[in-house]
Amino acid sequence: MGEHESHRKIRGFINERGYSYNVMDVLRGYQKRLDGYYNSYTMNDCLDHLESECEEVIRVGNNLLIGKE
């Protein structure tokens, strides 16, 4: 299975902005946001622009874990 489009968009945004994050960092930041925890200004920049992509990557990952996709 190839890299999911949303995963590529997250990675591309990180590179475009020059951030040192990786995709997993952004996904962890997204989970922290959902749980009500603090994220840095730059992480919030990522999350503000990539919320739907984060949701999609997590959904696809969960479906793979339970065998739906």
Tab-separated table of C-alpha atoms in Angstrom:
chain	number	residue	atom	x	y	z
A	1	MET	CA	0.000	0.000	0.000
A	2	GLY	CA	1.344	3.439	-0.931
A	3	GLU	CA	1.430	6.584	1.085
A	4	HIS	CA	-2.036	8.059	1.612
A	5	GLU	CA	-2.757	11.449	-0.031
A	6	SER	CA	-3.544	13.124	3.305
A	7	HIS	CA	-0.213	11.891	4.682
A	8	ARG	CA	1.555	13.497	1.703
A	9	LYS	CA	-0.323	16.769	2.242
A	10	ILE	CA	0.726	16.888	5.891
A	11	ARG	CA	4.354	16.186	5.003
A	12	GLY	CA	4.243	18.785	2.217
A	13	PHE	CA	2.813	21.478	4.502
A	14	ILE	CA	5.518	20.817	7.105
A	15	ASN	CA	8.231	21.124	4.444
A	16	GLU	CA	6.632	24.223	2.892
A	17	ARG	CA	6.602	26.018	6.248
A	18	GLY	CA	10.128	24.842	7.118
A	19	TYR	CA	9.045	23.166	10.350
A	20	SER	CA	11.107	20.369	11.882
A	21	TYR	CA	8.028	18.239	12.637
A	22	ASN	CA	7.280	14.891	11.075
A	23	VAL	CA	3.812	13.534	10.290
A	24	MET	CA	3.588	11.626	13.581
A	25	ASP	CA	4.377	14.823	15.505
A	26	VAL	CA	1.426	16.545	13.820
A	27	LEU	CA	-0.872	13.587	14.489
A	28	ARG	CA	0.168	13.626	18.165
A	29	GLY	CA	-0.488	17.365	18.245
A	30	TYR	CA	-3.920	16.759	16.743
A	31	GLN	CA	-4.709	14.232	19.471
A	32	LYS	CA	-3.485	16.692	22.115
A	33	ARG	CA	-5.803	19.325	20.649
A	34	LEU	CA	-8.739	16.916	20.803
A	35	ASP	CA	-7.872	16.135	24.428
A	36	GLY	CA	-7.702	19.855	25.299
A	37	TYR	CA	-3.942	20.095	25.860
A	38	TYR	CA	-1.546	22.879	24.905
A	39	ASN	CA	0.172	22.950	21.503
A	40	SER	CA	2.800	25.427	20.352
A	41	TYR	CA	1.970	28.260	17.973
A	42	THR	CA	3.649	26.479	15.063
A	43	MET	CA	1.867	23.197	15.823
A	44	ASN	CA	-1.433	25.074	15.913
A	45	ASP	CA	-0.541	26.546	12.512
A	46	CYS	CA	-0.214	22.998	11.186
A	47	LEU	CA	-3.417	21.843	12.835
A	48	ASP	CA	-5.417	24.871	11.690
A	49	HIS	CA	-4.491	24.069	8.088
A	50	LEU	CA	-4.454	20.259	8.259
A	51	GLU	CA	-7.358	19.229	10.486
A	52	SER	CA	-9.223	17.266	7.801
A	53	GLU	CA	-6.000	15.550	6.684
A	54	CYS	CA	-5.242	14.515	10.276
A	55	GLU	CA	-8.759	13.118	10.649
A	56	GLU	CA	-8.365	11.163	7.401
A	57	VAL	CA	-4.964	9.671	8.285
A	58	ILE	CA	-6.274	8.569	11.678
A	59	ARG	CA	-9.469	7.136	10.144
A	60	VAL	CA	-7.527	5.148	7.539
A	61	GLY	CA	-5.076	3.918	10.184
A	62	ASN	CA	-7.896	2.803	12.466
A	63	ASN	CA	-9.626	1.008	9.605
A	64	LEU	CA	-6.406	-0.817	8.770
A	65	LEU	CA	-6.032	-1.894	12.384
A	66	ILE	CA	-9.511	-3.403	12.461
A	67	GLY	CA	-9.344	-4.795	8.930
A	68	LYS	CA	-11.890	-2.574	7.162
A	69	GLU	CA	-9.622	-1.326	4.365
